Each structure stands twice: as C-alpha cells, then as structure tokens.
Coordinates of C-alpha atoms in Angstrom, one line a residue:
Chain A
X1 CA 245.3 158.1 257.4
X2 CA 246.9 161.1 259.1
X3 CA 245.8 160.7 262.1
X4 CA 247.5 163.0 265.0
X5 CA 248.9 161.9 268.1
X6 CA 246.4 162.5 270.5
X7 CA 244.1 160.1 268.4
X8 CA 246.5 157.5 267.9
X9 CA 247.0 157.5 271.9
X10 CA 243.6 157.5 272.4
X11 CA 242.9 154.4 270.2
X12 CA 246.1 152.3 271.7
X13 CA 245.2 153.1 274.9
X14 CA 241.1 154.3 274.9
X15 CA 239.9 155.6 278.7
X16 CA 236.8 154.0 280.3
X17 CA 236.4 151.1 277.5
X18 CA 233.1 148.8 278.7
X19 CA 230.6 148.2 280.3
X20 CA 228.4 149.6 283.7
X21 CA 226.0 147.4 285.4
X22 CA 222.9 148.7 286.3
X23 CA 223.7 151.7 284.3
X24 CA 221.2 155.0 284.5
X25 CA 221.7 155.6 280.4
X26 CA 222.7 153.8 277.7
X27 CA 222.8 154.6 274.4
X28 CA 223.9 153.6 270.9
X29 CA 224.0 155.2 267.6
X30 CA 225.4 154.5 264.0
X31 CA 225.1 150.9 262.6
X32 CA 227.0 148.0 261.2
X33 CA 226.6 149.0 258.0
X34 CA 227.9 151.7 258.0
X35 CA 230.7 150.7 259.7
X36 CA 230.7 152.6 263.1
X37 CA 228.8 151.4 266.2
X38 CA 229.3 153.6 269.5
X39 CA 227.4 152.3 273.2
X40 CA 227.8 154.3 275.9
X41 CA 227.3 153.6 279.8
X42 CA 226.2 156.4 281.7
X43 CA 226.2 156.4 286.4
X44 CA 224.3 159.5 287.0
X45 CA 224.2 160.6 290.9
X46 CA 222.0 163.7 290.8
X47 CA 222.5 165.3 288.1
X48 CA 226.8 164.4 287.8
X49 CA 227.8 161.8 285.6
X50 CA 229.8 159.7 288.4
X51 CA 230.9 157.3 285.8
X52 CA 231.1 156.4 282.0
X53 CA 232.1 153.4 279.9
X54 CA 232.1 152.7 276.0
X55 CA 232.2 150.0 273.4
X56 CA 233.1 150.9 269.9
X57 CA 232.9 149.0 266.7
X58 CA 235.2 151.2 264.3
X59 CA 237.8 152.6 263.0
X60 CA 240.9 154.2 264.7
X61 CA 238.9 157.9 264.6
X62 CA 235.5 155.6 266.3
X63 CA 237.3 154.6 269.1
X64 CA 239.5 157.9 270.0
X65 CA 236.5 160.1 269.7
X66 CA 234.3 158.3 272.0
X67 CA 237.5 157.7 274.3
X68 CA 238.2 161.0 274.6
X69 CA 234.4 161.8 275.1
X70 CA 234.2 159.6 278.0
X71 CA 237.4 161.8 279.3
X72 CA 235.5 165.0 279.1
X73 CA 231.9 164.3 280.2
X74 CA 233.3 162.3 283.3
X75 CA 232.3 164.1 286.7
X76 CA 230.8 166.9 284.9
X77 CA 227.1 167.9 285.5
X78 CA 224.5 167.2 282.8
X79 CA 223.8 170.7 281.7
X80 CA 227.6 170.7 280.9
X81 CA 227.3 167.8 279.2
X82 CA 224.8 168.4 276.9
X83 CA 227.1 171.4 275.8
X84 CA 229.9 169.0 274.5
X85 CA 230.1 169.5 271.1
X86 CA 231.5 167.0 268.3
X87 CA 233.6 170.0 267.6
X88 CA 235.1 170.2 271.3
X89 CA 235.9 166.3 270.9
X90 CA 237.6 166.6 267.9
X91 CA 239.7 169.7 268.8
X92 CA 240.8 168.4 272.3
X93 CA 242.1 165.1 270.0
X94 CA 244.4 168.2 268.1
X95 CA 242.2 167.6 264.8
X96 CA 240.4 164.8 262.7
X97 CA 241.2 164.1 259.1
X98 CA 237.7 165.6 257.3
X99 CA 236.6 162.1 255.8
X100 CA 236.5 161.0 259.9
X101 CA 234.6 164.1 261.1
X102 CA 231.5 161.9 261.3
X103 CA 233.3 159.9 263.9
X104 CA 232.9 162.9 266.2
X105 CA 229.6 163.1 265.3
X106 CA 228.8 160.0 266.5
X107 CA 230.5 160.1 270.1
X108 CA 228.5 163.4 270.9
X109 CA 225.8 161.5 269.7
X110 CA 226.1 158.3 271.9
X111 CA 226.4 160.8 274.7
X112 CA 222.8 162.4 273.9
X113 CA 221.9 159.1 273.3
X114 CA 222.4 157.5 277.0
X115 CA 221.1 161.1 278.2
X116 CA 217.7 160.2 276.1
X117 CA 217.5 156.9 277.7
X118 CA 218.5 158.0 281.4
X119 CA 215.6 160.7 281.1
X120 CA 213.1 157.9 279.6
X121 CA 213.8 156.0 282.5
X122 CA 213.1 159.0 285.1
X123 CA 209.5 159.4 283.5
X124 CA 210.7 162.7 281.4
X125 CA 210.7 163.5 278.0
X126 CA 214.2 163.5 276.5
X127 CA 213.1 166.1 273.5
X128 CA 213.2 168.8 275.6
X129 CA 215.9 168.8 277.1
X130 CA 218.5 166.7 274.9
X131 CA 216.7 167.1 271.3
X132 CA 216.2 164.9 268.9
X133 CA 219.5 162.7 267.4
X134 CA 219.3 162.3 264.0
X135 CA 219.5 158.7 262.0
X136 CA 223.2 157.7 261.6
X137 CA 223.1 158.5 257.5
X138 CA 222.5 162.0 258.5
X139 CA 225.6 162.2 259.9
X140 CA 228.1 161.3 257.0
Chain B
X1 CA 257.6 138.2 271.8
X2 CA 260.0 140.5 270.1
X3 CA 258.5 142.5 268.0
X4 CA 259.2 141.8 264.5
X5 CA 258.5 144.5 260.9
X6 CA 256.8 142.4 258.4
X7 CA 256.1 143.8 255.4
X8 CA 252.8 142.1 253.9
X9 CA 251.3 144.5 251.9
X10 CA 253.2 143.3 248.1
X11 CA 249.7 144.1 246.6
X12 CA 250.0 147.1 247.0
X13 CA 253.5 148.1 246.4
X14 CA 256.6 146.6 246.2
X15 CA 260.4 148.7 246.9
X16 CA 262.6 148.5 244.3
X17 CA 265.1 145.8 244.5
X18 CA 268.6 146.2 244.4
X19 CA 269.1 144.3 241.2
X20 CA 266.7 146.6 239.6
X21 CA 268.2 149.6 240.9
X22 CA 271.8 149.1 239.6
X23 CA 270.0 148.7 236.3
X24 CA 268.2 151.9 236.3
X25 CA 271.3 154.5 238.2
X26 CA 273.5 154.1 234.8
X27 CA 270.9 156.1 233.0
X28 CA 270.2 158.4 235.5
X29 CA 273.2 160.7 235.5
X30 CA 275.5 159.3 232.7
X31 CA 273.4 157.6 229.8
X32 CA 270.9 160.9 230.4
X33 CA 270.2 161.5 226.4
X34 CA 267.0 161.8 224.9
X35 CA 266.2 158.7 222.7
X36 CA 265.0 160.3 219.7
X37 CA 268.7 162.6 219.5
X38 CA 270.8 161.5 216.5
X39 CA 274.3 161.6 218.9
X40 CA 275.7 158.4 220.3
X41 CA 274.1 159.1 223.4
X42 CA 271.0 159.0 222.3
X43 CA 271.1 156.0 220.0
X44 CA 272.7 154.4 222.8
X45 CA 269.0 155.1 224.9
X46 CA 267.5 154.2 221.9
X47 CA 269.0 151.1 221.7
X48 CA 268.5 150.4 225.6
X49 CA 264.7 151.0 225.1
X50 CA 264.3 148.3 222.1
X51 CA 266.6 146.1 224.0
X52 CA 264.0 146.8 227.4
X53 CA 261.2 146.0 225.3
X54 CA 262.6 142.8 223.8
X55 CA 262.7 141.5 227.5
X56 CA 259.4 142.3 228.7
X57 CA 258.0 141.0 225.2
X58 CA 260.1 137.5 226.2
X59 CA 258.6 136.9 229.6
X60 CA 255.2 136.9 228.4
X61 CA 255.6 135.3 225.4
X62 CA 254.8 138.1 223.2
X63 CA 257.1 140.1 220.4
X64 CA 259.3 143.4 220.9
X65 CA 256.7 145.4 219.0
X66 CA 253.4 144.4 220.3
X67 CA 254.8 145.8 224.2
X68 CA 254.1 149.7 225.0
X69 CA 255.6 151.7 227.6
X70 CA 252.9 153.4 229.7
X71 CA 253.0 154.9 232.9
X72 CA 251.3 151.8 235.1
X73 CA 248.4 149.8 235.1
X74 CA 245.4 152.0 235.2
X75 CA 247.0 153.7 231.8
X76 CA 247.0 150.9 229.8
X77 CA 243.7 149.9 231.1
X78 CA 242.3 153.0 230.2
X79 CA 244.3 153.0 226.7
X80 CA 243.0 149.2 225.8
X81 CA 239.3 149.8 226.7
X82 CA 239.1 153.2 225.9
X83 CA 241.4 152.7 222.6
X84 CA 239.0 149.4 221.3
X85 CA 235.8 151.0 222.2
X86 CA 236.7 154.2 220.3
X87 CA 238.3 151.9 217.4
X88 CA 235.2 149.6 217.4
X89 CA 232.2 151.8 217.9
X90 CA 232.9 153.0 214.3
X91 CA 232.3 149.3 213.2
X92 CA 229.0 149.7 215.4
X93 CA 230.1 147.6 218.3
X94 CA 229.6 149.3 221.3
X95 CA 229.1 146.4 224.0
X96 CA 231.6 145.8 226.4
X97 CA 231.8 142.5 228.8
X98 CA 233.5 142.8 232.3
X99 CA 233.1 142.0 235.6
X100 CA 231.5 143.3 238.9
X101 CA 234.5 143.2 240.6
X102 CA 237.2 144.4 238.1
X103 CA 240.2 147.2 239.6
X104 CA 238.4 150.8 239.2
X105 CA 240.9 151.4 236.4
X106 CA 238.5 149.2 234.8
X107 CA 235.3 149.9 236.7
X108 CA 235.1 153.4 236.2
X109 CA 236.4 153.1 232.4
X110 CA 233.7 150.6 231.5
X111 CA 231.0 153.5 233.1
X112 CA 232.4 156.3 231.7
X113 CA 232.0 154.5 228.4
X114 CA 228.2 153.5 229.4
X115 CA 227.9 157.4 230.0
X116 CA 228.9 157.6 226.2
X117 CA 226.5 155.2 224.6
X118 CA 228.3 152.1 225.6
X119 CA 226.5 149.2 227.0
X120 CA 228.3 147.3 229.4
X121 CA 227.2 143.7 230.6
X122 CA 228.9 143.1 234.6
X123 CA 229.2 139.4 234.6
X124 CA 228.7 138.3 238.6
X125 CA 231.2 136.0 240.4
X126 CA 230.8 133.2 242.5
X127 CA 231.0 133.1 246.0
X128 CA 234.2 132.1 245.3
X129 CA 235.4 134.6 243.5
X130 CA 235.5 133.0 240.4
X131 CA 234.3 134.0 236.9
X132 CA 232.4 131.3 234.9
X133 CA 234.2 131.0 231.7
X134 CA 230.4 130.2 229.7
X135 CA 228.8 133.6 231.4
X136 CA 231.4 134.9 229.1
X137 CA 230.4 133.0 226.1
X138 CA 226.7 133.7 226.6
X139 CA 227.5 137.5 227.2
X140 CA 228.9 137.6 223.6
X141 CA 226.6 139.5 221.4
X142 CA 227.3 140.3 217.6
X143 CA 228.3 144.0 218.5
X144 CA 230.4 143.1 221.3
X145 CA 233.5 145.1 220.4
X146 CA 235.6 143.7 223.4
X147 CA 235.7 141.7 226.8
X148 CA 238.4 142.6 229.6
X149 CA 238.5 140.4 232.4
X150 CA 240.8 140.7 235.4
X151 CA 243.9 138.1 235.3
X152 CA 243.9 137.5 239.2
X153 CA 241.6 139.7 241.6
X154 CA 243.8 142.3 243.5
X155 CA 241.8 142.0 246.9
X156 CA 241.1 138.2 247.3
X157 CA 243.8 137.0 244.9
X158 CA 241.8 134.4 242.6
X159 CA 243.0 133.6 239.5
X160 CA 240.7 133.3 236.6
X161 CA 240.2 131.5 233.5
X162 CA 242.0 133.4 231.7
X163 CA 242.3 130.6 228.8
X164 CA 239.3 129.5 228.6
X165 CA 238.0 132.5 228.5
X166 CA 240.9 133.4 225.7
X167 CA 239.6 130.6 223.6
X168 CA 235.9 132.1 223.7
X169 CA 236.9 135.1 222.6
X170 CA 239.3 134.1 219.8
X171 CA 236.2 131.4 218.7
X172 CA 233.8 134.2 218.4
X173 CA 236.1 136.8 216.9
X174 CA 236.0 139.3 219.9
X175 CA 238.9 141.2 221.8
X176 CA 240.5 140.2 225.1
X177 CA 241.8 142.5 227.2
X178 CA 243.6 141.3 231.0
X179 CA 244.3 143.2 233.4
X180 CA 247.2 141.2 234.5
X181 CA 248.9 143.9 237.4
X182 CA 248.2 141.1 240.0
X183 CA 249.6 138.2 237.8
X184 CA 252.7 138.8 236.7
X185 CA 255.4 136.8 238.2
X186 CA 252.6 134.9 240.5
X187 CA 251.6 133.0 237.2
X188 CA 253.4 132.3 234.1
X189 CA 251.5 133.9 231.2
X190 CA 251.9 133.0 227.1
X191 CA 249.7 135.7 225.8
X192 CA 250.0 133.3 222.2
X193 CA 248.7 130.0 223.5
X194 CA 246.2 131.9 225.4
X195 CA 244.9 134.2 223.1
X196 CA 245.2 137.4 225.1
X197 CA 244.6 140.2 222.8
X198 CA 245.7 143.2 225.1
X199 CA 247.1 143.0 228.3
X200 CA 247.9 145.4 231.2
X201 CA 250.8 145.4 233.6
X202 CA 252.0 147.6 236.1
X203 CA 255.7 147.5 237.2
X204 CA 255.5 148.6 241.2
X205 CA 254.0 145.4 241.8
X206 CA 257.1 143.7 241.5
X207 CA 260.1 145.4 242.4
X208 CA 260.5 147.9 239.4
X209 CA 259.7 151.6 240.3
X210 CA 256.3 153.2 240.4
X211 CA 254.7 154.9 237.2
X212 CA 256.3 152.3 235.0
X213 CA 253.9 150.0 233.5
X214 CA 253.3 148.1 229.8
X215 CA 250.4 147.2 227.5
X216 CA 250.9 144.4 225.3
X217 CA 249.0 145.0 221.9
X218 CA 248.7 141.9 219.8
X219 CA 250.0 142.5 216.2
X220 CA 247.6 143.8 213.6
X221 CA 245.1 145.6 216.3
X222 CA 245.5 149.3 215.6
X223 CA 245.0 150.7 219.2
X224 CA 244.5 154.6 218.9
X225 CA 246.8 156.9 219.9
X226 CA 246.9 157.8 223.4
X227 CA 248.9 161.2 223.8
X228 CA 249.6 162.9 220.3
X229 CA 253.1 164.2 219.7
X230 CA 256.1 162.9 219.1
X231 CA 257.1 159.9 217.2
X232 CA 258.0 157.8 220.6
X233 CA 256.0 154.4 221.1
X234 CA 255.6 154.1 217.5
X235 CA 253.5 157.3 218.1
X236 CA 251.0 156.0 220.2
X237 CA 252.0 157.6 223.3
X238 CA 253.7 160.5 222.7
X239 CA 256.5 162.1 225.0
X240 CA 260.5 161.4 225.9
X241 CA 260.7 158.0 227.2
X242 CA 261.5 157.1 231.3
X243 CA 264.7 155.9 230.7
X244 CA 265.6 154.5 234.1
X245 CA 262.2 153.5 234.5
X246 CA 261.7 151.4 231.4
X247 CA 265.0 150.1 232.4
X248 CA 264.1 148.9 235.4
X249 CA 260.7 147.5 234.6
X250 CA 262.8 145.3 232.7
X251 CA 264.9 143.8 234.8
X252 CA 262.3 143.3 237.2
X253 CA 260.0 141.5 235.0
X254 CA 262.6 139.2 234.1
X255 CA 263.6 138.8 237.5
X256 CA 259.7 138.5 239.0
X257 CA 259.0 135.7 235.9
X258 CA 262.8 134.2 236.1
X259 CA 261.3 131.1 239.2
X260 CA 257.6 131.2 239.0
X261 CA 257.0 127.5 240.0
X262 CA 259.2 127.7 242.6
X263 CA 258.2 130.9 243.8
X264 CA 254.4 129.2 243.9
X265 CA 256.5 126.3 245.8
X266 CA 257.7 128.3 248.6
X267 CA 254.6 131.0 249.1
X268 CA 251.8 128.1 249.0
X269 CA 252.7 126.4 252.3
X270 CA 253.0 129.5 253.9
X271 CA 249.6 130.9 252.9
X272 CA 247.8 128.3 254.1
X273 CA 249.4 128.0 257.2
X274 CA 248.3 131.7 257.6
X275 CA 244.8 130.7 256.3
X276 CA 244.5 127.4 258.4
X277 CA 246.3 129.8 261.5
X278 CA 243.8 132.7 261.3
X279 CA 240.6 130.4 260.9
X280 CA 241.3 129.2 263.9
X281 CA 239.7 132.1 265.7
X282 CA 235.7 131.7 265.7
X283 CA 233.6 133.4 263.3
X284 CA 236.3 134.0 260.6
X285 CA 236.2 133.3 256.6
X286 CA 238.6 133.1 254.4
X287 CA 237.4 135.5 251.2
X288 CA 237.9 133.7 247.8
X289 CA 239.0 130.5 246.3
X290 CA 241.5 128.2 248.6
X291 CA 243.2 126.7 246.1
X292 CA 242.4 129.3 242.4
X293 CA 244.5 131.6 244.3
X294 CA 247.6 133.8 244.1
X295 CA 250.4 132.0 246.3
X296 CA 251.2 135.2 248.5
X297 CA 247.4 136.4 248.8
X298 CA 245.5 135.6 252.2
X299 CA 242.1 138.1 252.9
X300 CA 239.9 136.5 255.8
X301 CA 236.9 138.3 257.0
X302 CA 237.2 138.6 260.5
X303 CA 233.3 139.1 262.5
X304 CA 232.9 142.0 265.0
X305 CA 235.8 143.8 264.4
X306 CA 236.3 146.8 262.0
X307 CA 239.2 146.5 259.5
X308 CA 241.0 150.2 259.9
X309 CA 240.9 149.5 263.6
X310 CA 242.7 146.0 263.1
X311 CA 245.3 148.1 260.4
X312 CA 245.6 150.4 263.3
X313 CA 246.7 147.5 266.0
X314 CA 248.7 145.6 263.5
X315 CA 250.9 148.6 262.7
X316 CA 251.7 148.9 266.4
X317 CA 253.0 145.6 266.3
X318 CA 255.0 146.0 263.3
X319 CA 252.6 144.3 260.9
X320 CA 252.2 146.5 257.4
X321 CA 248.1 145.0 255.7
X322 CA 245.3 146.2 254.2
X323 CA 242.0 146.2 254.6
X324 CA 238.7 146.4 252.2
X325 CA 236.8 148.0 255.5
X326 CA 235.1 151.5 254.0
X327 CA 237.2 153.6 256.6
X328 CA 240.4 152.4 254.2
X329 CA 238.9 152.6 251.3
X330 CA 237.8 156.4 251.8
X331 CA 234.1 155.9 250.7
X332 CA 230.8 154.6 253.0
X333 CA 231.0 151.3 251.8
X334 CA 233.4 148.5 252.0
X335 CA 235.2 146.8 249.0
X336 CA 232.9 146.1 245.9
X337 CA 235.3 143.2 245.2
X338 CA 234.0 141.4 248.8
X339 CA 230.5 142.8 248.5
X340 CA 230.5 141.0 245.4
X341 CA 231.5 137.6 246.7
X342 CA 227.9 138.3 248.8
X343 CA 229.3 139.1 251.9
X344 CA 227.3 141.9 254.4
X345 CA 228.7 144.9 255.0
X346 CA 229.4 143.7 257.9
X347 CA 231.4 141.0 257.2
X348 CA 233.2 143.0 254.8
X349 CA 233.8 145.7 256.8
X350 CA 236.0 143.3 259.3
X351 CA 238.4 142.0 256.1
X352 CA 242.1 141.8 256.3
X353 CA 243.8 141.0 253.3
X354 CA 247.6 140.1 253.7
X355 CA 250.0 139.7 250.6
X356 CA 253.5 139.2 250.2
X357 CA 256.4 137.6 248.3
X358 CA 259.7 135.4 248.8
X359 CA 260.9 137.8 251.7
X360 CA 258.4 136.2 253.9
X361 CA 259.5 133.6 256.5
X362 CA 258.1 131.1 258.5
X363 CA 259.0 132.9 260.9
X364 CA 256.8 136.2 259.5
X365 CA 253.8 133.9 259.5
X366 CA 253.9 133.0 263.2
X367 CA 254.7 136.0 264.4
X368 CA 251.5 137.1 262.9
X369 CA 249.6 134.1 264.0
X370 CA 250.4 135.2 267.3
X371 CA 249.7 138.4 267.3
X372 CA 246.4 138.7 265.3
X373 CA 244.4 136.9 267.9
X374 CA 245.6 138.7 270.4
X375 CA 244.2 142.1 268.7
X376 CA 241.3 140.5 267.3
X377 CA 240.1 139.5 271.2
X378 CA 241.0 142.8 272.4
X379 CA 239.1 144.6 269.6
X380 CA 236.1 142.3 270.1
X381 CA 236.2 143.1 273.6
X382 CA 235.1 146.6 273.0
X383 CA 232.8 146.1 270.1
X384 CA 229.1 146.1 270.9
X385 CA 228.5 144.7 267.5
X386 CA 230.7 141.2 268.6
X387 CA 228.8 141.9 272.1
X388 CA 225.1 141.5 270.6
X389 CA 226.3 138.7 268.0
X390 CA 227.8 136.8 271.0
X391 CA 224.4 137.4 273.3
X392 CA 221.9 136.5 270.5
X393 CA 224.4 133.3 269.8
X394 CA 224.3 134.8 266.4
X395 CA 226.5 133.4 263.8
X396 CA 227.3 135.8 260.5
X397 CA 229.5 133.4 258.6

C-alpha cells in the first residue's frame, strides 16, 4: 500500500487516540464487517469543540484519517466543523491511495456522527443542522 | 530490544539464492542463443533446457517429458483446468470438482468455466482446513472430466490428502490436477505412487526467479496447446525459452527438495513455539490444522485488531507478514480461504499469517514473540471493537 508520509506518521504516532468521560457527543460509524470501526469523543464548550479523542478499529488509512481529523476539528467552532470535508482530511494527509478513500469517508463521518449525538442530547434535531449520515455500505 | 529484519513472508516470495544465481548468470550474457538455432550455441541451450527438465522431472518423481516450462503457477493452473476441460468437454464431460478455498488461479478458472457451460461442484473444508478425501469420491459423477485440488493451502498451510484423494481419482478413471506452488520442497511428492495426473508449480516460491514455473503432464494426456507458434515445449507453449530462468528453476528445485525431512525437522519446533508464543495473548486462534500443516506456515486470528494495521506496526519493527484482512487483500471482504474455515469477518479481518524457511532462527521467533504483544495491546487499546467485546465480556473465539 502506498501510503504517504503524512499517513504513515499519523498511524505510528495518531493525535488524541481515546476516550472523554462525560463526553457532549459520541459517535460511531462503519462496522466490523466491513472492517473499519471509527468512535469519536467530542467536549463541546459553547459552541467550540474544547477537546476530541478517537478509537479506531482499521487499517493504517482508518487510523491516520480520523487522527488527522481530530487535529483539524480541535478548538474550532461547530459551524467550521461541519465544513470539514473527507476531501480536506485526505489532502491535509498529502493524498490517500483510491481503494482507502472510504477511510476518509468514514472520519468526516464519525465527526457528524458525535455532532448528531451532542445535538440529541441538547433537545435539537440533528437533521437540520448536520444531515443525515448514510449506512457504512454507502460509503465504499 | 534491538531491532531485528526478519523476513517471514516465504509464501509469498522468496529472493533468489545465490546458488541459483550462479546457475542462471552463465546464460545471461555468454550462453545467450536461441535454443531452436542450429549453431553450437544454440544446441548448447538446447541441451541445457532438456538437461533442466531432467532435474525438475527427478525431484518429483516424474519423467523429462511429462515437465513443461510455463511462466508460474497461475499459468499452468490455467493450462491444466482450462486444457482438460476443453479436451474433455468433447467427450461430454463438463463437471469439474474443486474446492472452496483453492488459490484464485484456480477459483476464478473453475468460474470462468461455469460461465461456459461448465458445472463446478466446491467441496467445503473443515474447520480445520482440511478436505475429506470421500467428499471427493461422492462428488465424482460419470461426466466429471477432472478434479484439481490444492496440494497445501497458501494462507493456513494445511496439507491435504493429496493420496488418497489420488487413489479416488485413479479408481474412478478421472483426472487429478494439484496445485502444488505451496508444497514443493515443504513435502516430498512422487506424482507416480500418488497418482497425480497434472501438477502446478511455481518457481519464486523457492529461491528460483519469478515468472518461472512448470506443469507436470502425465504421459499419454494430450493437454492442448496453450500459445500456438513455434515448435518449443513440444509445441504446447509456443515462444523462445527463459533460458536463465529455466536454469535456475532447476537448481532451485533440486536444491528446495535436496533435505526435505530435515528441513520439516528444523521448521516444526519453531512454528509451534510461534503458535504456542502467540496464543498466549487472550482471544487468539490459530487458523488451520496444528499438526496437517506446512512446517514454516503459522496464521492466527488475532480478536479486535485489524490485520493491515498489525502489517503496518510489524513493518516498523522490522517484521515483513501478511495478512488475509480485506484492507490487504484489496476487496471488502477478508480471505475466502479463512471465511471458509467459518470464521466472522471479524475474526478474519484480525489474521496474521507468518511463513518462512531455514533462514529463520530461534532467535527470529522471539524477537517476534516479543514484539507482537506489545502491538497487539497497543492496537487494542484504540479499537472500540476490542473496547465493546471486553465490556460485554464477549468472547469471539
């Protein structure tokens, strides 16, 4: 797999790997099956993400892309946030080979994901504001 | 913990050995002719090819002219099941025995037949990743025109019946094909004493260079010709030989079938230390039969953990494996060979298969033994699969 550098860094050394007690959103997409699982941790404080944490079951692509997701949502407000794109993930990693575009997929996924569940616990529909995230098949 | 480069990947590729590469340089630069040209030099190649074939006939028990020269393994796969099922379908047998989990040089041959009126009857394997010699027998129908069975599975290493299975076939008057890329110099074969009708073999595997390989035809089976043109493989397969590489598949055969017992002596002890090592950690599983298996073959399924990840890591630490994970294998799902033993994808998907040959020390193993759990906690650590199994106490082998 021809992986660039920026991935490879990112999976030996991933940023913001576990987990947040009492987090405001978590969310997880993909499944075992398929062989990608991403669970992210969101600490919202207004409307900044103060702090975010991830677990990943996958491959080396899995684990940079929601690294380097973490990286880039951290401190930013939500309306930024729901810009990220699995396009900007995969860029700022310098590239993904195409079979692992999916991974990137995924990670801007897990962040709608936790947003869906930090609005479900505030009382507010998520579809609104964060859409709806599709089934993990639809992805690949 | 220095870090050590440990090769243990040998089924997938071997290097060329030395031995085998001062056999093939001569013919290279200074015996270049063409074997068909009527000049010494060519003769002389001509002569080196008959005396290459000789060899390769010898260590499998088989004579000069039954051996072809093909380009690897998936060739003369395709050549022998393609070739009989062509030959035979004119004598209106068009049925076709294999197995589920067979190389995809076979896989895909066998359905490309079934997409041209072939019928093609999968035969399951055990848990073990064995094949029961009598779901052979019973398989047999009066137009079965030939059954190709796999000598020993590339991903889990089990050997199979291969006699037994020979003697079916010989007692009911059908073909037997082997894929034997896995087996040779890992197992001594006789194709004679056990009736082996055609049999594939692919040099890389053991120090010759790649795109080398041989199919053994037994005499009096008129296999079609696979590329038209010149007279070369007794016409069969048409084009100016691969000197060097013919050469060299040679040497390395002998060379690869020269020690097999103690070769199996040496490997064994180390493969189950590696087995017994690895299943240490909780919720691992060694895929395929302990003991009906290849000396240098060791594929555990490891819970939680996804295999490319675990490639990933052990190539940091200097560790070359494989995987049967679906991120390796290029495809959504993980290996048919382990989805056939009945593991879950997500068993499968966490598989590390490691392989290798007399080069590997004691030393090799423990290194490994020290390093794998050391990835395996650190991968598990971030896996919220291994986090939900380990907070719903949930066991998945």
């Amino acid at each position: 797999m021809n992986y660039s550098e920026k991935v490879m860094d990112h999976f030996t050394n991933p940023r913001n790997v576990g987990e947040i007690e009492n987090a405001d959103g978590i969310g997880e997409v993909g499944n075992a099956k398929c062989g990608d699982i991403m669970k992210m941790y969101l600490k919202i404080d207004g409307d900044v993400i103060t702090d975010v944490k991830f677990k990943t079951f996958g491959c080396g692509a899995a684990v940079a892309t929601s690294s380097m997701a973490t990286e880039m949502i951290k401190g930013k407000t939500i309306n930024e946030v729901l810009k990220l794109t699995n396009k900007a993930v995969m860029e700022a990693l310098d590239g993904l080979p195409p079979v692992k575009v999916h991974c990137s997929v995924l990670a801007e996924q897990a962040v709608k994901a936790a947003l869906t569940d930090y609005y479900k616990k505030q009382g507010v529909d998520p579809e609104p504001i964060v859409g709806i995230i599709p089934d993990c098949e639809d992805c690949h | 913990m220095e870090k050590r480069y440990i090769y243990a990947d040998h089924a997938a590729t071997t290097a060329v050995s030395d031995e085998v590469l001062q056999e093939m340089l001569p013919y290279f630069q200074k015996n270049f002719g063409n074997p068909s040209s009527i000049y010494a030099k060519g003769r002389e190649n001509e002569r080196a090819i008959m005396n290459a074939r000789e060899r390769v006939a010898k260590c499998l028990n088989a004579d000069a002219k039954e051996i072809y020269f093909t380009g690897g393994g998936s060739e003369s796969d395709n050549w022998a099941i393609k070739g009989i099922a062509d030959k035979l379908a004119t004598k209106g047998k068009k049925h076709i025995i294999t197995s589920v989990f067979e190389h995809h040089a076979v896989l895909h041959t066998c359905e490309f037949l079934e997409k041209h009126g072939f019928e093609v009857t999968y035969l399951p394997v055990s848990p073990e990743g064995l094949i029961n010699s009598e779901d052979v027998e019973n398989a047999i129908r009066p137009d079965t025109a030939l059954v190709t069975i796999m000598y020993a599975n590339n991903e889990i290493g089990t050997i199979q019946p291969i006699s037994e299975i020979g003697a079916i076939c010989k007692k009911h008057g059908v073909l037997f094909h082997t894929d034997a890329v896995q087996a040779i110099g890992n197992i001594e074969i006789d194709v004679k004493a056990q009736n082996i009708d055609l049999l594939s073999l692919s040099g890389h595997k053991f120090h010759a260079p790649k795109g080398i390989g041989a199919l053994y035809v037994r005499k009096g089976i008129q296999l079609p010709n696979l590329i038209h043109g010149g007279g070369q493989e007794s016409g069969k397969r048409a084009g100016t030989e691969n000197v060097p590489a013919i050469m060299g598949l040679a040497k390395a055969i002998e060379l690869a079938t020269a020690n097999i017992p103690e070769k199996i002596a040496k490997l064994t002890p180390l493969r189950n230390k590696l087995i017994d090592g690895i299943l240490q950690m909780e919720q691992t599983k060694l895929n395929g039969d302990r003991e009906k298996r290849l000396a240098g073959n060791v594929n555990i399924s490891i819970v939680g953990i996804e295999g490319e990840s675990l490639l990933l890591m052990l190539d940091y630490y200097g560790i070359q494996a494989s995987s049967g994970s679906a991120c390796t294998s290029g495809s959504l799902d993980p290996s048919h060979v382990l989805l056939s033993l009945g593991l879950v994808h997500e068993v499968a998907h966490g598989s590390l298969r490691i392989s290798f040959d007399e080069e590997f020390t004691e030393q090799d193993a423990d290194y490994i033994l020290e390093v794998l759990p050391k990835i395996v906690d650190r991968l598990r650590a971030m896996s919220p699969m291994w986090e939900t199994l380990t907070k719903e106490n949930k066991k998945l082998v």
